[in-house]
Amino acid sequence: MKPFCRRNMSDEEFVFNTSLSAARVKSEHAFGLLSSRFRILRKELECQYKTSVNIVHALCQIHNALIPITAKTRTCEDLEEVDVVPYGTGAEQRDFLAYHLFNK
């Protein structure tokens, strides 16, 4: 997802860009953890996109099952369900997410 353009950026767009950057770093760290644990992710997956998504989901489940449960561990039940704009352009998805973030 592309951040908002820096030129003429509103305060809300700046906060959104900062949040997006932090989320990107966290997702890169998470994928780094997965790829260090599962060698299959160290090279390109030579399969269809949907199969690749299923492989990554399965590896996430296995990874999570191997982590000891503690009081600080967040589960899926702790997370709020958010509507998704699956087929919009990147800008439409970004705008939808920014709207959801600032209008709650």
Short mmCIF file of N, CA and C in Angstrom, two decimals:
data_model
loop_
_atom_site.label_atom_id
_atom_site.label_comp_id
_atom_site.label_asym_id
_atom_site.label_seq_id
_atom_site.Cartn_x
_atom_site.Cartn_y
_atom_site.Cartn_z
N MET A 1 0.85 -1.16 0.00
CA MET A 1 0.00 0.00 0.00
C MET A 1 0.90 1.23 0.00
N LYS A 2 0.62 2.16 -0.88
CA LYS A 2 1.40 3.38 -0.96
C LYS A 2 0.91 4.38 0.08
N PRO A 3 1.84 5.06 0.75
CA PRO A 3 1.44 6.12 1.67
C PRO A 3 0.92 7.33 0.90
N PHE A 4 0.30 8.25 1.64
CA PHE A 4 -0.13 9.51 1.04
C PHE A 4 1.10 10.30 0.60
N CYS A 5 0.95 11.08 -0.46
CA CYS A 5 2.02 11.93 -0.97
C CYS A 5 2.39 12.97 0.09
N ARG A 6 3.68 13.23 0.26
CA ARG A 6 4.12 14.17 1.30
C ARG A 6 3.73 15.62 1.00
N ARG A 7 3.50 15.93 -0.25
CA ARG A 7 3.16 17.30 -0.61
C ARG A 7 1.73 17.60 -0.17
N ASN A 8 1.53 18.69 0.55
CA ASN A 8 0.21 19.14 1.02
C ASN A 8 -0.49 18.07 1.86
N MET A 9 0.25 17.38 2.71
CA MET A 9 -0.32 16.31 3.52
C MET A 9 -1.01 16.90 4.76
N SER A 10 -2.22 16.40 5.05
CA SER A 10 -2.93 16.83 6.25
C SER A 10 -2.33 16.13 7.46
N ASP A 11 -2.70 16.60 8.65
CA ASP A 11 -2.22 15.96 9.88
C ASP A 11 -2.67 14.51 9.96
N GLU A 12 -3.93 14.25 9.56
CA GLU A 12 -4.44 12.88 9.59
C GLU A 12 -3.68 11.98 8.62
N GLU A 13 -3.35 12.50 7.45
CA GLU A 13 -2.59 11.72 6.47
C GLU A 13 -1.18 11.44 6.98
N PHE A 14 -0.58 12.41 7.69
CA PHE A 14 0.74 12.20 8.28
C PHE A 14 0.70 11.09 9.33
N VAL A 15 -0.31 11.14 10.20
CA VAL A 15 -0.47 10.09 11.21
C VAL A 15 -0.70 8.74 10.55
N PHE A 16 -1.51 8.72 9.49
CA PHE A 16 -1.75 7.47 8.77
C PHE A 16 -0.45 6.93 8.18
N ASN A 17 0.34 7.79 7.54
CA ASN A 17 1.62 7.35 6.96
C ASN A 17 2.54 6.78 8.03
N THR A 18 2.57 7.42 9.20
CA THR A 18 3.40 6.93 10.30
C THR A 18 2.92 5.56 10.75
N SER A 19 1.61 5.39 10.89
CA SER A 19 1.04 4.10 11.29
C SER A 19 1.30 3.03 10.24
N LEU A 20 1.16 3.39 8.97
CA LEU A 20 1.41 2.46 7.88
C LEU A 20 2.87 2.00 7.88
N SER A 21 3.78 2.93 8.10
CA SER A 21 5.20 2.60 8.15
C SER A 21 5.49 1.64 9.31
N ALA A 22 4.91 1.90 10.47
CA ALA A 22 5.11 1.02 11.62
C ALA A 22 4.54 -0.37 11.36
N ALA A 23 3.38 -0.43 10.72
CA ALA A 23 2.77 -1.72 10.39
C ALA A 23 3.63 -2.48 9.38
N ARG A 24 4.20 -1.76 8.43
CA ARG A 24 5.06 -2.40 7.42
C ARG A 24 6.30 -3.01 8.09
N VAL A 25 6.90 -2.28 9.02
CA VAL A 25 8.08 -2.79 9.73
C VAL A 25 7.72 -4.04 10.52
N LYS A 26 6.58 -4.00 11.21
CA LYS A 26 6.15 -5.17 11.99
C LYS A 26 5.89 -6.37 11.10
N SER A 27 5.26 -6.16 9.95
CA SER A 27 4.99 -7.29 9.06
C SER A 27 6.29 -7.83 8.46
N GLU A 28 7.26 -6.95 8.18
CA GLU A 28 8.56 -7.42 7.69
C GLU A 28 9.28 -8.24 8.76
N HIS A 29 9.19 -7.81 10.01
CA HIS A 29 9.80 -8.58 11.10
C HIS A 29 9.12 -9.93 11.25
N ALA A 30 7.79 -9.94 11.16
CA ALA A 30 7.05 -11.20 11.29
C ALA A 30 7.43 -12.17 10.17
N PHE A 31 7.53 -11.65 8.95
CA PHE A 31 7.90 -12.54 7.84
C PHE A 31 9.34 -13.00 8.00
N GLY A 32 10.20 -12.15 8.54
CA GLY A 32 11.58 -12.55 8.82
C GLY A 32 11.63 -13.70 9.82
N LEU A 33 10.80 -13.62 10.86
CA LEU A 33 10.71 -14.72 11.83
C LEU A 33 10.26 -16.01 11.16
N LEU A 34 9.22 -15.90 10.34
CA LEU A 34 8.72 -17.09 9.64
C LEU A 34 9.78 -17.69 8.72
N SER A 35 10.45 -16.83 7.95
CA SER A 35 11.43 -17.36 7.00
C SER A 35 12.66 -17.91 7.69
N SER A 36 12.97 -17.43 8.90
CA SER A 36 14.10 -18.01 9.64
C SER A 36 13.73 -19.38 10.21
N ARG A 37 12.46 -19.60 10.47
CA ARG A 37 12.01 -20.88 11.03
C ARG A 37 11.69 -21.90 9.94
N PHE A 38 11.15 -21.44 8.80
CA PHE A 38 10.71 -22.34 7.73
C PHE A 38 11.49 -22.03 6.45
N ARG A 39 12.37 -22.95 6.07
CA ARG A 39 13.25 -22.74 4.92
C ARG A 39 12.50 -22.55 3.61
N ILE A 40 11.30 -23.07 3.51
CA ILE A 40 10.54 -22.95 2.25
C ILE A 40 10.34 -21.49 1.85
N LEU A 41 10.35 -20.58 2.83
CA LEU A 41 10.11 -19.16 2.55
C LEU A 41 11.37 -18.41 2.16
N ARG A 42 12.51 -19.07 2.15
CA ARG A 42 13.77 -18.40 1.82
C ARG A 42 13.99 -18.27 0.32
N LYS A 43 13.12 -18.89 -0.45
CA LYS A 43 13.21 -18.76 -1.91
C LYS A 43 11.80 -18.53 -2.45
N GLU A 44 11.72 -18.23 -3.72
CA GLU A 44 10.42 -17.96 -4.33
C GLU A 44 9.56 -19.22 -4.32
N LEU A 45 8.30 -19.06 -3.91
CA LEU A 45 7.36 -20.18 -3.95
C LEU A 45 6.90 -20.35 -5.39
N GLU A 46 7.14 -21.52 -5.93
CA GLU A 46 6.80 -21.77 -7.34
C GLU A 46 5.45 -22.47 -7.42
N CYS A 47 4.41 -21.73 -7.07
CA CYS A 47 3.05 -22.26 -7.12
C CYS A 47 2.11 -21.08 -7.37
N GLN A 48 0.83 -21.39 -7.51
CA GLN A 48 -0.15 -20.34 -7.76
C GLN A 48 -0.28 -19.44 -6.53
N TYR A 49 -0.74 -18.21 -6.78
CA TYR A 49 -0.86 -17.21 -5.72
C TYR A 49 -1.69 -17.74 -4.54
N LYS A 50 -2.86 -18.31 -4.82
CA LYS A 50 -3.74 -18.80 -3.75
C LYS A 50 -3.05 -19.88 -2.93
N THR A 51 -2.30 -20.75 -3.59
CA THR A 51 -1.56 -21.79 -2.88
C THR A 51 -0.48 -21.17 -2.00
N SER A 52 0.19 -20.14 -2.51
CA SER A 52 1.21 -19.43 -1.72
C SER A 52 0.60 -18.82 -0.46
N VAL A 53 -0.56 -18.20 -0.62
CA VAL A 53 -1.26 -17.61 0.53
C VAL A 53 -1.60 -18.70 1.54
N ASN A 54 -2.10 -19.83 1.07
CA ASN A 54 -2.45 -20.94 1.97
C ASN A 54 -1.22 -21.48 2.69
N ILE A 55 -0.08 -21.55 2.00
CA ILE A 55 1.16 -22.02 2.63
C ILE A 55 1.57 -21.07 3.75
N VAL A 56 1.55 -19.77 3.47
CA VAL A 56 1.94 -18.79 4.49
C VAL A 56 0.98 -18.84 5.68
N HIS A 57 -0.32 -18.95 5.42
CA HIS A 57 -1.30 -19.07 6.52
C HIS A 57 -1.02 -20.31 7.36
N ALA A 58 -0.76 -21.43 6.71
CA ALA A 58 -0.47 -22.67 7.43
C ALA A 58 0.79 -22.53 8.28
N LEU A 59 1.83 -21.91 7.72
CA LEU A 59 3.07 -21.73 8.48
C LEU A 59 2.86 -20.78 9.66
N CYS A 60 2.01 -19.78 9.49
CA CYS A 60 1.68 -18.89 10.62
C CYS A 60 1.00 -19.68 11.74
N GLN A 61 0.07 -20.55 11.36
CA GLN A 61 -0.63 -21.37 12.36
C GLN A 61 0.35 -22.29 13.09
N ILE A 62 1.25 -22.92 12.34
CA ILE A 62 2.24 -23.81 12.96
C ILE A 62 3.15 -23.00 13.88
N HIS A 63 3.62 -21.85 13.40
CA HIS A 63 4.47 -20.98 14.21
C HIS A 63 3.77 -20.60 15.52
N ASN A 64 2.51 -20.16 15.40
CA ASN A 64 1.76 -19.75 16.59
C ASN A 64 1.52 -20.91 17.54
N ALA A 65 1.33 -22.11 17.01
CA ALA A 65 1.12 -23.28 17.86
C ALA A 65 2.38 -23.62 18.65
N LEU A 66 3.53 -23.25 18.13
CA LEU A 66 4.79 -23.56 18.81
C LEU A 66 5.17 -22.52 19.86
N ILE A 67 4.48 -21.39 19.89
CA ILE A 67 4.77 -20.34 20.86
C ILE A 67 4.00 -20.65 22.15
N PRO A 68 4.68 -20.63 23.30
CA PRO A 68 3.96 -20.86 24.56
C PRO A 68 2.93 -19.75 24.81
N ILE A 69 1.75 -20.14 25.28
CA ILE A 69 0.70 -19.17 25.60
C ILE A 69 1.02 -18.52 26.94
N THR A 70 1.01 -17.18 26.96
CA THR A 70 1.22 -16.43 28.20
C THR A 70 0.08 -15.44 28.35
N ALA A 71 0.05 -14.78 29.48
CA ALA A 71 -1.00 -13.79 29.74
C ALA A 71 -0.90 -12.63 28.75
N LYS A 72 0.29 -12.35 28.23
CA LYS A 72 0.48 -11.22 27.32
C LYS A 72 0.21 -11.59 25.86
N THR A 73 0.00 -12.86 25.57
CA THR A 73 -0.22 -13.30 24.19
C THR A 73 -1.60 -12.86 23.72
N ARG A 74 -1.63 -12.22 22.56
CA ARG A 74 -2.92 -11.82 21.97
C ARG A 74 -3.41 -12.94 21.08
N THR A 75 -4.70 -13.16 21.10
CA THR A 75 -5.29 -14.18 20.25
C THR A 75 -6.16 -13.51 19.20
N CYS A 76 -6.62 -14.28 18.25
CA CYS A 76 -7.50 -13.73 17.21
C CYS A 76 -8.78 -13.15 17.81
N GLU A 77 -9.21 -13.72 18.94
CA GLU A 77 -10.43 -13.24 19.58
C GLU A 77 -10.26 -11.82 20.11
N ASP A 78 -9.00 -11.39 20.34
CA ASP A 78 -8.73 -10.04 20.85
C ASP A 78 -8.84 -8.98 19.76
N LEU A 79 -8.83 -9.40 18.51
CA LEU A 79 -8.79 -8.46 17.40
C LEU A 79 -10.18 -8.14 16.89
N GLU A 80 -10.35 -6.89 16.45
CA GLU A 80 -11.63 -6.44 15.91
C GLU A 80 -11.71 -6.79 14.43
N GLU A 81 -12.86 -7.26 14.00
CA GLU A 81 -13.10 -7.60 12.59
C GLU A 81 -13.27 -6.30 11.81
N VAL A 82 -12.57 -6.15 10.69
CA VAL A 82 -12.64 -4.95 9.86
C VAL A 82 -13.07 -5.36 8.46
N ASP A 83 -14.01 -4.59 7.88
CA ASP A 83 -14.40 -4.85 6.49
C ASP A 83 -13.20 -4.59 5.59
N VAL A 84 -13.12 -5.31 4.50
CA VAL A 84 -12.00 -5.19 3.57
C VAL A 84 -12.52 -4.75 2.21
N VAL A 85 -11.72 -3.97 1.50
CA VAL A 85 -12.04 -3.58 0.14
C VAL A 85 -11.13 -4.43 -0.75
N PRO A 86 -11.57 -5.65 -1.11
CA PRO A 86 -10.65 -6.58 -1.75
C PRO A 86 -10.26 -6.25 -3.18
N TYR A 87 -11.11 -5.54 -3.92
CA TYR A 87 -10.82 -5.36 -5.33
C TYR A 87 -10.64 -3.90 -5.73
N GLY A 88 -10.51 -3.03 -4.76
CA GLY A 88 -10.30 -1.63 -5.10
C GLY A 88 -8.85 -1.38 -5.49
N THR A 89 -8.59 -0.19 -5.99
CA THR A 89 -7.21 0.18 -6.29
C THR A 89 -6.47 0.35 -4.98
N GLY A 90 -5.16 0.45 -5.05
CA GLY A 90 -4.37 0.66 -3.84
C GLY A 90 -4.78 1.93 -3.12
N ALA A 91 -5.03 3.00 -3.88
CA ALA A 91 -5.44 4.28 -3.28
C ALA A 91 -6.80 4.14 -2.61
N GLU A 92 -7.73 3.40 -3.23
CA GLU A 92 -9.06 3.20 -2.62
C GLU A 92 -8.94 2.41 -1.32
N GLN A 93 -8.09 1.41 -1.31
CA GLN A 93 -7.90 0.62 -0.09
C GLN A 93 -7.26 1.47 1.00
N ARG A 94 -6.26 2.29 0.64
CA ARG A 94 -5.61 3.17 1.60
C ARG A 94 -6.60 4.16 2.18
N ASP A 95 -7.41 4.79 1.31
CA ASP A 95 -8.39 5.77 1.76
C ASP A 95 -9.43 5.14 2.67
N PHE A 96 -9.86 3.91 2.35
CA PHE A 96 -10.82 3.19 3.18
C PHE A 96 -10.23 2.93 4.56
N LEU A 97 -8.98 2.48 4.59
CA LEU A 97 -8.31 2.20 5.86
C LEU A 97 -8.13 3.48 6.68
N ALA A 98 -7.73 4.57 6.03
CA ALA A 98 -7.55 5.84 6.72
C ALA A 98 -8.89 6.33 7.28
N TYR A 99 -9.96 6.21 6.50
CA TYR A 99 -11.29 6.61 6.97
C TYR A 99 -11.68 5.80 8.20
N HIS A 100 -11.47 4.48 8.13
CA HIS A 100 -11.81 3.60 9.25
C HIS A 100 -10.99 3.95 10.49
N LEU A 101 -9.73 4.29 10.30
CA LEU A 101 -8.84 4.61 11.41
C LEU A 101 -9.25 5.90 12.12
N PHE A 102 -9.65 6.91 11.36
CA PHE A 102 -9.91 8.23 11.94
C PHE A 102 -11.38 8.51 12.24
N ASN A 103 -12.29 7.64 11.89
CA ASN A 103 -13.71 7.89 12.12
C ASN A 103 -14.34 6.87 13.05
N LYS A 104 -13.59 6.37 13.97
CA LYS A 104 -14.14 5.42 14.96
C LYS A 104 -14.38 6.14 16.24
#
